[in-house]
Structure formats: structure tokens, C-alpha cells
Amino acid sequence: MASSRYEREEGSPLLDIGPPPRSSPNRILTFFRRTRSPLVMVALLFVIIFIMAFGGILMGLGGLRLFEDIACHYYFNDIEGEGHIGFDEPIDEKICKADGVQNQLNILFGVLQLLTPIPGLLTTIPYGLLADRVGRKPVFLLSMAGLILAGIFNITVILFWKVIPLRWIWLSPVFMFIGGGEAVASMTFYTIGCDITTEATRANFFLVGAAAGLMAELFGPTVAGAIMMKSPWVALILGFILVVMGAGFVVVIPETLHLRVSEPSGMLVKISPAERDLSPSRKIDDSTFFTSLKSQFLDSFNQARSATIVLRSLPVLLLLFTSIVQPFTRQSGELSVRYISKRYSWEIREVGFLLSIRALVNIVLLLAIIPLLSKFLMDRLHFTSKGKDLILSRFSVLMLAAGATVVGISPTIGLGVVGMIILTLGTGFASLTRSLITTLVDKQHTGRLYAAISVVETLGALIAGPMINWLYTIGINKGGGWIGLPYVCLAVITLVAGSGVWIFGYLETKGWGDYQPVPVGDGYLDDLENLDAVSENTVPLRTDQSDEEL
């Protein structure tokens, strides 16, 4: 029946003069489902990232204001006497900047930031295997389902806050075990992008994804601030609807598990049966899922252990140490809304406008300042690529430290905004140091290097969230200029970790920068994709081998 219908469609006249179809939207939906153009799919992915990031910003700012209002009601309801304010009485946002209220928020978000990454850390490998077994879209939609359920749970806590304790939001990460949360969603989403791009165009796709997020950060806070003038509930619900809508748009994207880009036509075509037999997903289908899962965990453990080989180089170790700066910078950025609102007595919706300025500076930095400085250093001053990255990394360290210091000690909002701008000018530090450290190892060991970077950043993230909130609590309790303690701490951490860039430059002049790779014959395998290349000269890896045999 399908064949005969297809033949009728091929034999239909080129000009359809019959009556128009009843449901044209269905034809549009069918077109997107059947599209094989990578350009159209990348455009759709850009729109999806933008919508979901935009919705996340609306939810974040609206939810923060509602959480603050609830904590404020609890705080003043417990006061006996003149300062008592009941649950049913409205509270002006300005008096919610009281130290006791902000301390409760610090505890609330500090614990939540510690618990949220755990589902992703524990489930990335199983859901990654599932994506290679059943497809990218089901895993992505499953992860979005977990995030949406967590969002519904948080909204329920906010809605029934008089009955449900506010700290119940610490249970929301449990829902993220369904699909793995944001970590698995991001991994699967970019896997889709890798499926529909070639090696030559893959970097452009990652830039498109970053640009979509930056565009959302540019407009989202301003729109959220305007909406919150009416009600933070409107921003929260509208943001939630946008996140659900963005996730729903994934349905119109075709499954990319068995697709690849055809070089002659540039269109997406299905992988041939011969190629499919050689693909990782096919190998997983030929065995049970749990056997593959066990093997993958063992392989990941061996790769993590072998990643320590790159640490035998002192220059690599120094640059790897600088990766600790990124999670602290990220956590300080998340604190900035509460910090500015508390220190300068600004309403949260007003702080949203400042976040748009920060996003604009970030866009200018990534799209204009760094590329122009790179071109000037290489074309006019004749720096090598490594020398250029080294100079820009040092510049970024100074901007991060100076900006954090100004934000931490500024007594006025004007000086604080200047500090935020200076701090944003250093946000390219992580990308620059990653580019620099990649030049120190050969391609064969890049996977191990990135695994080590990921470990440092993950450990840093687990420490940074509680530590930044703890320092903020100390600053609030001490009062006065102590409230800027988290940003002064960020400046110190940046200078200490960033000093590795200067020491690395000194070692380079002494000839210590060359990394000597360890041969494969030492017993470690480089990456899963290299198994076929070395299988003729090595013994196959067995899941029943002991640690000594491995």
C-alpha cells in the first residue's frame, strides 16, 4: 500500500489544480518531519535552543522573586510583636532584603546547586548508550520530561507554600533521574548536531548553539523584568510554557541515529546496511543492554584512569589547574542577581536589565574583541597561534580578577556595573586555555586530556556552589562591605589558578612545553573508536578481567 501510494505521488501532475487540502498545517508539519536539509535542521535547532533558553531565563527570574517572597513571609511570620507580618498580608520586596531572609535563600539555593548535577553524573553513560540504541529524540524527550516534571514540582511547592515546606524543592532533582536532566539533554542535543554536520562544519554548529544561548541572555532578562512589573507569576508560567514548547519542537526533527550527510548533495541520507553493521549502535543491538552498560562503565573507568597519563607533563598540569576558575565564575554569575538586589536594594526585575548588558558585552567579546585581537597579534605582531592564546589568556585572567574585585568592593551601583563589564571581558578565559592546553598533546591523547578537564570542572562545580553561597552568608552576617566576600574570593582564586598561565609561559621559554605521548603498548587503550585500529595487535578487552590484568 505504501509503495502504490508513493507511485501515485510520483505520477501526479506537476501543477495541482485541484482543491486545496483541508489541513495545510499538517502538510507543513509533514515537510519538517521529512526534511533532509542540514541547513533547515540547524535553523530549527537554533530556534529550539533560543526558545528554551529564553523560557529558562523567565522561569529563573520569576521563580527567584517568588522564592524570595515566600522566604520573606516565613521570616516575618515567625517574628512576634511589632515586626510580625502574617502569611495573608502583602510584603514589599524592599524589606525582603533583610539578612535573615537572604540567609535562608542562600541555604536553599546552595543545597539545590549541590544536588542538581548528581542525576546527570550518574546517568550520562546509561542514557548515552540508550541514545545509540533507540535513537536521539526519545532520549532527549525523556530528559526534557524529567526537567518538566521537576519544574512542575517546584511550581507546586511555590503555589502551595503555606502547606508544603519550601525546602521540599531539594527533592526536585529526583525527577531528573528520568532522562538525566540538563546534562543528558545537552549531550543528546549536540549529538543530533554532530549527526547532521560534517567535520568541517561542526564547529559552526557549536557556534550557532552558543549564539542562540547568548541571544536569549540578551533579550530574556529585559523581557522578564518588564513582565515582572505585572507579576512574577506571569514570567514563571510563560517561561515554563516556552520550555515545553521548545521541547515539543524536537518532534518535527527527523531521527538522526542512522543519518549522515551525503557529500555530493549535502543532504541527509540513511546509512547503508553495511555501514550500520559497523556502527556503535548496531554493536549495542547485537548484545543485551545491561551487558553493554557494564562494558561501557569498565571502559570509562579505564579511560579515566589512563587520563592521568597526560598529567606527567608539568605544563599540562599547570593549565589543567586553571580549569577550576570556570565553575567559580559560573556560580558567581548566578549569584549576581541576588547580590545586586541585596547590596544596592534593587528589585529583582530591575536587575534583569543589567543582565542584558552583561550578555551584550559577552556577545561583543566573542564575536568582535577576541577575533580582532587574535588577528592583530598574528598578522601584525607575528605571534604564533600558541603565543596568541597565551597573551589573550593572561589578559582574560587580569580582567576576571580586576572585575571581580571591583564588583566585590564597589559601594555604588554605577561602579558595580563597571565591575560586571570588566568581569565579563574575562569570560573567554576557559576557551582560550582549553585551546592552549590542546596544543600540548597529540591528537591520540586529546580524549584523555578532555576527560581530565571534565573531571576538574565537575569537582570544581560541586565545590563552587556551596562555597560561594557560604561566603555570601558570612558576608551578610558581618554586614557592610563584607557582603562582597564571594567576589573577592573569586578574584583570589582567579589569580592563584591563573598564575599557571604565567608559569607555563616561563616553562615554554625553558623548553618544557613538549609533551611526550605514552605509547599504546603500555596497556591502555586511547578511545573506544580506536579499538578497531589496534585490534589486530592487541588482546580484546574482556569485562571479566581484573584490575591487574587491565
Coordinates of C-alpha atoms in Angstrom, one line a residue:
M1 CA 0.0 0.0 0.0
A2 CA 2.8 2.4 0.8
S3 CA 4.5 1.6 -2.4
S4 CA 1.4 2.1 -4.5
R5 CA 0.8 5.5 -2.7
Y6 CA 4.3 6.6 -3.5
E7 CA 3.9 5.6 -7.2
R8 CA 0.7 7.7 -7.3
E9 CA 2.5 10.7 -5.8
E10 CA 5.3 10.3 -8.4
G11 CA 2.8 10.2 -11.2
S12 CA 0.7 13.2 -10.1
P13 CA 0.8 16.3 -12.2
L14 CA 3.4 19.0 -11.5
L15 CA 0.7 21.7 -11.3
D16 CA -2.0 20.7 -8.8
I17 CA -5.2 22.5 -10.0
G18 CA -7.4 20.5 -7.6
P19 CA -9.0 21.9 -4.4
P20 CA -6.5 22.9 -1.7
P21 CA -6.0 20.5 1.2
R22 CA -8.2 20.9 4.2
S23 CA -5.3 21.0 6.7
S24 CA -2.3 22.9 5.4
P25 CA -0.6 23.0 8.8
N26 CA -0.4 19.2 8.6
R27 CA 1.4 19.5 5.3
I28 CA 3.9 21.9 6.9
L29 CA 4.4 19.5 9.8
T30 CA 5.0 16.6 7.4
F31 CA 7.5 18.7 5.5
F32 CA 9.6 19.3 8.5
R33 CA 9.4 15.7 9.6
R34 CA 10.6 14.5 6.2
T35 CA 13.2 17.3 5.6
R36 CA 16.7 16.1 4.7
S37 CA 18.4 19.5 4.6
P38 CA 21.0 20.0 7.4
L39 CA 20.6 23.8 7.0
V40 CA 16.9 23.6 7.8
M41 CA 17.6 21.4 10.8
V42 CA 20.4 23.6 12.1
A43 CA 17.9 26.6 11.9
L44 CA 15.3 24.6 13.8
L45 CA 17.9 23.7 16.4
F46 CA 18.8 27.3 16.8
V47 CA 15.2 28.3 17.3
I48 CA 14.7 25.5 19.9
I49 CA 17.8 26.5 21.9
F50 CA 16.7 30.1 21.8
I51 CA 13.1 29.4 22.9
M52 CA 14.2 27.1 25.7
A53 CA 16.9 29.4 27.0
F54 CA 14.6 32.3 26.8
G55 CA 11.9 30.4 28.8
G56 CA 14.6 29.3 31.3
I57 CA 15.5 32.9 32.0
L58 CA 11.9 33.9 32.5
M59 CA 11.4 31.0 34.9
G60 CA 14.6 31.7 36.7
L61 CA 14.0 35.4 37.5
G62 CA 10.2 34.9 38.1
G63 CA 10.9 31.9 40.3
L64 CA 13.6 33.7 42.3
R65 CA 11.3 36.5 43.2
L66 CA 8.6 34.1 44.3
F67 CA 11.0 32.1 46.4
E68 CA 12.2 35.3 48.0
D69 CA 8.7 36.4 48.8
I70 CA 7.8 33.0 50.4
A71 CA 11.0 33.0 52.5
C72 CA 10.2 36.6 53.4
H73 CA 6.7 35.6 54.6
Y74 CA 8.1 32.8 56.7
Y75 CA 10.7 35.0 58.3
F76 CA 8.4 37.9 59.3
N77 CA 5.6 35.5 60.3
D78 CA 7.9 34.0 62.9
I79 CA 8.6 37.4 64.4
E80 CA 6.4 38.2 67.5
G81 CA 5.4 41.7 68.3
E82 CA 5.8 44.8 66.2
G83 CA 7.6 43.3 63.2
H84 CA 5.1 40.4 62.7
I85 CA 3.6 40.1 59.2
G86 CA 1.1 37.3 58.6
F87 CA 1.0 34.8 55.7
D88 CA -2.0 36.6 54.1
E89 CA -0.5 40.1 54.2
P90 CA 1.4 41.5 51.3
I91 CA 5.1 42.3 51.8
D92 CA 7.1 45.0 50.0
E93 CA 10.1 43.5 48.1
K94 CA 12.4 46.0 49.7
I95 CA 12.1 44.7 53.2
C96 CA 12.7 41.2 51.8
K97 CA 16.4 42.2 51.5
A98 CA 16.7 41.6 55.3
D99 CA 19.7 39.5 56.3
G100 CA 17.6 36.7 57.7
V101 CA 15.6 36.3 54.5
Q102 CA 18.7 36.3 52.3
N103 CA 20.5 33.8 54.5
Q104 CA 17.5 31.4 54.1
L105 CA 17.7 31.8 50.3
N106 CA 21.5 31.1 50.4
I107 CA 20.9 27.8 52.2
L108 CA 18.0 27.0 49.9
F109 CA 20.0 27.5 46.7
G110 CA 23.3 26.3 48.0
V111 CA 22.0 22.8 48.7
L112 CA 19.9 22.8 45.5
Q113 CA 23.0 23.6 43.4
L114 CA 24.9 20.8 45.1
L115 CA 22.1 18.2 44.4
T116 CA 21.1 19.2 40.9
P117 CA 24.2 17.9 39.0
I118 CA 24.1 14.4 40.7
P119 CA 21.5 12.8 38.4
G120 CA 23.4 13.8 35.3
L121 CA 26.7 12.5 36.7
L122 CA 25.1 9.1 37.5
T123 CA 23.0 8.6 34.4
T124 CA 25.0 10.1 31.5
I125 CA 26.6 6.8 30.4
P126 CA 23.3 4.7 30.5
Y127 CA 21.3 7.3 28.6
G128 CA 24.2 7.8 26.1
L129 CA 24.0 4.1 25.4
L130 CA 20.3 4.3 25.1
A131 CA 20.6 7.1 22.6
D132 CA 22.8 4.9 20.4
R133 CA 20.3 2.0 20.8
V134 CA 16.8 3.5 20.4
G135 CA 17.6 7.0 19.0
R136 CA 18.5 10.6 19.9
K137 CA 15.0 12.0 20.0
P138 CA 13.5 9.6 22.5
V139 CA 16.3 10.2 25.0
F140 CA 16.1 13.9 24.6
L141 CA 12.4 14.0 25.0
L142 CA 12.8 11.7 28.1
S143 CA 15.3 14.1 29.6
M144 CA 13.0 17.0 28.9
A145 CA 10.2 15.1 30.6
G146 CA 12.2 14.8 33.7
L147 CA 13.1 18.5 33.7
I148 CA 9.5 19.5 33.1
L149 CA 8.3 17.3 36.0
A150 CA 10.9 18.9 38.2
G151 CA 9.6 22.3 37.1
I152 CA 6.0 21.3 37.8
F153 CA 7.1 20.1 41.3
N154 CA 8.8 23.4 42.0
I155 CA 5.8 25.3 40.8
T156 CA 3.6 23.2 43.0
V157 CA 5.8 24.0 46.1
I158 CA 5.5 27.7 45.3
L159 CA 1.8 27.5 44.7
F160 CA 1.0 25.7 48.0
W161 CA 3.8 27.2 50.0
K162 CA 1.6 27.6 53.1
V163 CA 1.2 23.8 53.3
I164 CA 4.4 22.5 51.7
P165 CA 7.8 23.5 53.2
L166 CA 9.9 25.5 50.9
R167 CA 12.9 23.2 51.3
W168 CA 11.0 20.4 49.6
I169 CA 12.4 21.8 46.3
W170 CA 15.5 19.9 47.3
L171 CA 13.6 16.8 46.1
S172 CA 13.2 18.2 42.6
P173 CA 16.5 16.7 41.3
V174 CA 15.0 13.2 41.9
F175 CA 12.7 13.8 38.9
M176 CA 15.9 14.4 36.8
F177 CA 16.8 10.8 37.1
I178 CA 14.1 10.4 34.4
G179 CA 16.2 11.3 31.4
G180 CA 19.3 12.5 33.2
G181 CA 18.4 16.2 33.5
E182 CA 20.1 19.1 31.7
A183 CA 23.4 17.2 31.3
V184 CA 21.9 14.4 29.2
A185 CA 19.6 16.8 27.3
S186 CA 22.6 18.9 26.3
M187 CA 24.7 15.9 25.4
T188 CA 21.9 14.4 23.2
F189 CA 21.1 17.7 21.6
Y190 CA 24.6 18.2 20.5
T191 CA 24.8 14.6 19.4
I192 CA 22.0 15.4 17.0
G193 CA 24.0 18.3 15.7
C194 CA 27.1 16.1 15.2
D195 CA 24.9 13.6 13.2
I196 CA 23.8 16.2 10.7
T197 CA 27.1 18.0 10.2
T198 CA 30.4 17.2 8.7
E199 CA 33.7 17.6 10.5
A200 CA 34.3 20.8 8.5
T201 CA 31.0 22.4 9.5
R202 CA 30.7 21.0 13.1
A203 CA 32.5 24.0 14.7
N204 CA 30.0 26.3 13.0
F205 CA 27.1 24.4 14.6
F206 CA 28.6 24.7 18.0
L207 CA 28.9 28.5 17.4
V208 CA 25.3 28.6 16.4
G209 CA 24.3 26.9 19.6
A210 CA 26.3 29.4 21.7
A211 CA 24.9 32.3 19.7
A212 CA 21.3 31.1 20.4
G213 CA 22.0 31.0 24.1
L214 CA 23.6 34.4 24.1
M215 CA 20.7 35.9 22.1
A216 CA 18.4 34.6 24.8
E217 CA 20.5 36.1 27.5
L218 CA 20.5 39.4 25.7
F219 CA 16.7 39.8 25.4
G220 CA 15.4 37.4 28.1
P221 CA 16.3 39.4 31.3
T222 CA 14.9 42.6 29.9
V223 CA 11.6 41.0 28.9
A224 CA 11.4 39.2 32.2
G225 CA 11.9 42.5 34.1
A226 CA 9.1 44.1 32.1
I227 CA 6.7 41.2 32.7
M228 CA 7.5 41.0 36.4
M229 CA 6.3 44.6 36.7
K230 CA 2.8 43.0 36.4
S231 CA 3.5 39.7 38.3
P232 CA 6.4 37.3 38.7
W233 CA 3.8 34.5 38.3
V234 CA 3.3 35.6 34.7
A235 CA 7.1 35.4 34.0
L236 CA 7.3 31.9 35.7
I237 CA 4.3 30.4 33.8
L238 CA 5.2 32.0 30.5
G239 CA 8.7 30.7 30.8
F240 CA 7.5 27.2 31.6
I241 CA 5.2 27.2 28.6
L242 CA 8.1 28.3 26.3
V243 CA 10.4 25.5 27.7
V244 CA 7.7 22.9 27.0
M245 CA 7.1 24.4 23.5
G246 CA 10.8 24.3 22.7
A247 CA 11.0 20.7 23.7
G248 CA 7.9 19.9 21.6
F249 CA 9.5 21.4 18.5
V250 CA 12.0 18.5 18.6
V251 CA 9.2 16.3 17.3
V252 CA 9.5 17.9 13.9
I253 CA 13.1 16.9 13.6
P254 CA 13.8 13.6 12.0
E255 CA 15.6 10.9 13.9
T256 CA 19.3 11.2 13.1
L257 CA 20.7 8.0 14.5
H258 CA 21.1 6.3 11.1
L259 CA 21.6 9.5 9.0
R260 CA 24.7 11.1 7.6
V261 CA 25.5 14.0 5.3
S262 CA 25.9 13.0 1.7
E263 CA 29.0 14.9 0.4
P264 CA 27.8 15.3 -3.2
S265 CA 24.3 16.6 -2.5
G266 CA 24.8 18.0 1.0
M267 CA 21.5 16.4 2.1
L268 CA 20.9 13.8 4.8
V269 CA 20.7 10.2 3.7
K270 CA 20.2 7.0 5.5
I271 CA 23.3 4.9 6.4
S272 CA 23.6 1.8 4.3
P273 CA 23.1 -1.6 5.9
A274 CA 26.9 -2.3 5.6
E275 CA 27.7 1.0 7.5
R276 CA 25.0 0.3 10.0
D277 CA 26.6 -3.1 10.8
L278 CA 29.8 -1.3 11.7
S279 CA 28.2 1.5 13.7
P280 CA 28.4 1.5 17.6
S281 CA 24.6 1.4 17.8
R282 CA 24.5 -1.8 15.8
K283 CA 27.0 -3.4 18.1
I284 CA 24.9 -2.4 21.1
D285 CA 21.8 -4.0 19.4
D286 CA 23.7 -7.3 19.0
S287 CA 24.1 -7.7 22.7
T288 CA 22.0 -7.1 25.8
F289 CA 21.7 -3.6 27.0
F290 CA 22.9 -4.3 30.5
T291 CA 26.0 -6.2 29.2
S292 CA 26.8 -3.2 27.1
L293 CA 26.2 -0.9 30.1
K294 CA 28.6 -2.9 32.2
S295 CA 31.3 -2.9 29.5
Q296 CA 30.8 0.9 29.0
F297 CA 31.3 1.6 32.7
L298 CA 34.5 -0.5 32.7
D299 CA 35.8 1.2 29.6
S300 CA 35.0 4.6 31.1
F301 CA 36.8 3.7 34.3
N302 CA 39.9 2.6 32.3
Q303 CA 39.8 5.8 30.2
A304 CA 39.5 7.9 33.4
R305 CA 42.5 6.0 34.9
S306 CA 44.5 6.3 31.7
A307 CA 43.7 10.0 31.5
T308 CA 46.2 10.5 34.3
I309 CA 48.9 9.8 31.8
V310 CA 48.7 13.4 30.5
L311 CA 49.4 14.6 34.0
R312 CA 53.0 13.5 33.6
S313 CA 53.7 16.8 31.9
L314 CA 54.1 19.8 34.2
P315 CA 52.9 22.4 31.6
V316 CA 49.7 20.3 31.1
L317 CA 49.2 20.1 34.8
L318 CA 49.6 23.9 35.2
L319 CA 47.0 24.7 32.6
L320 CA 44.7 22.0 33.8
F321 CA 44.7 23.7 37.2
T322 CA 43.3 26.8 35.6
S323 CA 40.1 24.9 34.8
I324 CA 39.0 25.4 38.4
V325 CA 38.2 29.1 37.5
Q326 CA 35.3 28.3 35.2
P327 CA 32.9 26.8 37.8
F328 CA 33.6 29.6 40.3
T329 CA 33.0 32.2 37.6
R330 CA 29.7 30.5 36.7
Q331 CA 28.4 30.3 40.3
S332 CA 29.3 33.9 40.9
G333 CA 27.3 34.9 37.8
E334 CA 24.3 33.0 39.2
L335 CA 24.7 34.8 42.5
S336 CA 24.8 38.2 40.8
V337 CA 21.0 38.7 40.8
R338 CA 20.6 38.2 44.5
Y339 CA 23.9 40.0 45.3
I340 CA 23.0 43.2 43.4
S341 CA 19.4 43.1 44.6
K342 CA 20.5 42.8 48.2
R343 CA 23.5 45.2 48.2
Y344 CA 22.0 48.0 46.2
S345 CA 18.4 47.5 47.3
W346 CA 17.2 46.9 43.7
E347 CA 14.2 44.9 42.8
I348 CA 14.9 41.6 41.1
R349 CA 13.1 42.7 37.9
E350 CA 15.4 45.7 37.8
V351 CA 18.5 43.5 38.0
G352 CA 17.3 41.7 34.9
F353 CA 18.1 44.8 32.8
L354 CA 21.7 44.7 33.9
L355 CA 22.0 41.0 32.9
S356 CA 21.1 42.0 29.3
I357 CA 24.0 44.5 29.4
R358 CA 26.3 41.6 30.5
A359 CA 25.1 39.4 27.7
L360 CA 25.7 42.2 25.2
V361 CA 29.3 42.6 26.4
N362 CA 29.7 38.9 26.1
I363 CA 28.5 38.8 22.5
V364 CA 30.8 41.7 21.6
L365 CA 33.7 39.9 23.3
L366 CA 33.2 36.6 21.5
L367 CA 32.3 38.0 18.1
A368 CA 34.5 41.1 17.8
I369 CA 37.1 41.7 20.5
I370 CA 38.8 38.3 20.7
P371 CA 38.7 37.7 16.9
L372 CA 40.1 41.2 16.2
L373 CA 42.8 40.9 18.9
S374 CA 43.7 37.5 17.5
K375 CA 44.1 38.8 14.0
F376 CA 46.1 41.8 15.2
L377 CA 48.5 39.6 17.3
M378 CA 49.1 37.1 14.5
D379 CA 49.1 39.3 11.4
R380 CA 50.7 42.5 12.7
L381 CA 52.8 41.3 15.6
H382 CA 53.5 37.8 14.0
F383 CA 52.6 35.8 17.1
T384 CA 52.2 32.0 16.7
S385 CA 48.8 30.5 17.5
K386 CA 50.0 29.3 20.8
G387 CA 51.6 32.6 21.6
K388 CA 48.4 34.5 20.7
D389 CA 46.3 32.2 23.0
L390 CA 48.9 32.7 25.8
I391 CA 48.7 36.5 25.6
L392 CA 44.8 36.5 25.5
S393 CA 44.6 34.1 28.4
R394 CA 46.8 36.4 30.5
F395 CA 44.6 39.3 29.5
S396 CA 41.5 37.4 30.5
V397 CA 42.9 36.5 33.9
L398 CA 43.6 40.1 34.7
M399 CA 40.1 41.1 33.6
L400 CA 38.4 38.4 35.7
A401 CA 40.4 39.3 38.8
A402 CA 40.0 43.1 38.3
G403 CA 36.3 42.8 37.5
A404 CA 35.6 40.5 40.5
T405 CA 37.5 42.8 42.8
V406 CA 35.6 45.9 41.7
V407 CA 32.2 44.1 42.0
G408 CA 33.2 42.9 45.5
I409 CA 34.2 46.3 46.9
S410 CA 32.0 48.7 44.9
P411 CA 29.8 50.8 47.3
T412 CA 27.6 52.2 44.4
I413 CA 25.6 50.5 41.6
G414 CA 27.5 52.5 39.0
L415 CA 30.9 51.2 40.0
G416 CA 29.3 47.7 40.4
V417 CA 28.1 47.8 36.7
V418 CA 31.6 48.8 35.6
G419 CA 33.0 45.8 37.5
M420 CA 30.5 43.5 35.9
I421 CA 31.5 44.7 32.4
I422 CA 35.2 44.2 33.3
L423 CA 34.5 40.8 34.7
T424 CA 32.6 39.8 31.5
L425 CA 35.6 40.7 29.4
G426 CA 37.4 37.8 31.0
T427 CA 34.8 35.1 30.3
G428 CA 36.8 33.9 27.3
F429 CA 39.5 32.5 29.6
A430 CA 38.1 29.0 29.7
S431 CA 38.0 28.6 25.9
L432 CA 41.5 30.2 25.4
T433 CA 43.2 28.0 28.0
R434 CA 41.5 24.9 26.5
S435 CA 42.8 25.9 23.1
L436 CA 46.2 26.4 24.6
I437 CA 46.4 23.1 26.5
T438 CA 45.2 21.2 23.4
T439 CA 48.4 22.2 21.6
L440 CA 50.5 20.3 24.2
V441 CA 49.2 16.8 23.4
D442 CA 49.0 14.9 20.2
K443 CA 45.6 14.0 18.7
Q444 CA 45.8 10.5 20.0
H445 CA 45.7 11.7 23.6
T446 CA 43.1 14.6 23.2
G447 CA 40.3 12.4 24.6
R448 CA 42.3 11.7 27.8
L449 CA 43.0 15.4 28.1
Y450 CA 39.4 16.5 27.8
A451 CA 38.4 13.8 30.3
A452 CA 40.8 15.3 32.8
I453 CA 39.4 18.8 32.2
S454 CA 35.9 17.5 32.6
V455 CA 36.8 15.9 36.0
V456 CA 38.4 19.1 37.3
E457 CA 35.4 21.2 36.2
T458 CA 32.9 18.8 37.7
L459 CA 34.7 18.7 41.0
G460 CA 35.0 22.5 40.9
A461 CA 31.3 22.8 40.3
L462 CA 30.5 20.6 43.3
I463 CA 32.7 22.8 45.5
A464 CA 31.9 26.2 44.0
G465 CA 28.1 26.3 44.6
P466 CA 28.1 25.6 48.3
M467 CA 31.3 27.7 48.9
I468 CA 30.1 30.8 47.1
N469 CA 26.8 30.7 49.0
W470 CA 28.6 30.0 52.3
L471 CA 30.8 33.1 51.7
Y472 CA 27.8 35.2 50.8
T473 CA 26.1 34.1 54.1
I474 CA 29.3 35.1 56.1
G475 CA 29.3 38.5 54.3
I476 CA 25.7 39.2 55.1
N477 CA 26.1 38.3 58.7
K478 CA 29.2 40.5 59.1
G479 CA 27.5 43.3 57.2
G480 CA 28.9 46.3 55.4
G481 CA 31.5 45.7 52.7
W482 CA 31.8 42.1 53.8
I483 CA 28.8 41.3 51.6
G484 CA 31.2 41.3 48.6
L485 CA 33.3 38.5 50.0
P486 CA 32.3 35.9 47.3
Y487 CA 33.6 38.2 44.6
V488 CA 36.8 39.0 46.4
C489 CA 37.3 35.2 46.9
L490 CA 36.7 34.8 43.1
A491 CA 39.4 37.3 42.4
V492 CA 41.9 35.4 44.7
I493 CA 41.0 32.0 43.2
T494 CA 41.4 33.5 39.7
L495 CA 44.8 35.0 40.4
V496 CA 46.1 31.8 42.1
A497 CA 44.8 29.4 39.4
G498 CA 45.5 31.8 36.6
S499 CA 49.1 32.1 37.7
G500 CA 49.6 28.8 35.9
V501 CA 49.4 30.7 32.6
W502 CA 52.4 32.8 33.5
I503 CA 54.4 29.9 34.9
F504 CA 53.5 27.9 31.7
G505 CA 54.9 30.8 29.6
Y506 CA 58.1 30.7 31.6
L507 CA 58.4 27.0 31.2
E508 CA 57.8 27.4 27.4
T509 CA 60.9 29.6 27.2
K510 CA 62.9 26.9 29.0
G511 CA 61.8 24.2 26.6
W512 CA 59.5 22.3 29.0
G513 CA 56.4 22.6 26.8
D514 CA 56.8 19.5 24.7
Y515 CA 54.6 16.6 25.7
Q516 CA 55.9 13.1 25.1
P517 CA 52.9 10.8 24.5
V518 CA 52.8 7.4 26.1
P519 CA 52.6 4.5 23.5
V520 CA 49.6 2.3 23.3
G521 CA 51.6 -0.7 24.2
D522 CA 51.7 0.4 27.8
G523 CA 48.4 -1.4 28.3
Y524 CA 46.0 1.5 28.0
L525 CA 43.6 2.0 25.0
D526 CA 43.1 5.5 23.9
D527 CA 39.4 5.7 22.9
L528 CA 36.5 3.4 22.0
E529 CA 36.7 4.5 18.4
N530 CA 40.3 3.4 18.2
L531 CA 39.6 -0.2 19.2
D532 CA 39.3 -1.4 15.6
A533 CA 42.6 0.2 14.7
V534 CA 44.6 -1.6 17.4
S535 CA 42.6 -4.8 17.5
E536 CA 45.0 -6.7 15.2
N537 CA 47.9 -6.1 17.6
T538 CA 46.2 -6.3 21.0
V539 CA 44.2 -8.7 23.0
P540 CA 40.5 -7.8 23.1
L541 CA 39.3 -6.2 26.3
R542 CA 37.2 -8.6 28.5
T543 CA 34.7 -7.4 31.1
D544 CA 35.9 -10.2 33.4
Q545 CA 39.5 -9.0 33.6
S546 CA 40.9 -8.0 37.0
D547 CA 42.4 -4.6 37.6
E548 CA 45.9 -6.1 37.4
E549 CA 45.2 -7.7 34.0
L550 CA 43.7 -4.4 32.8

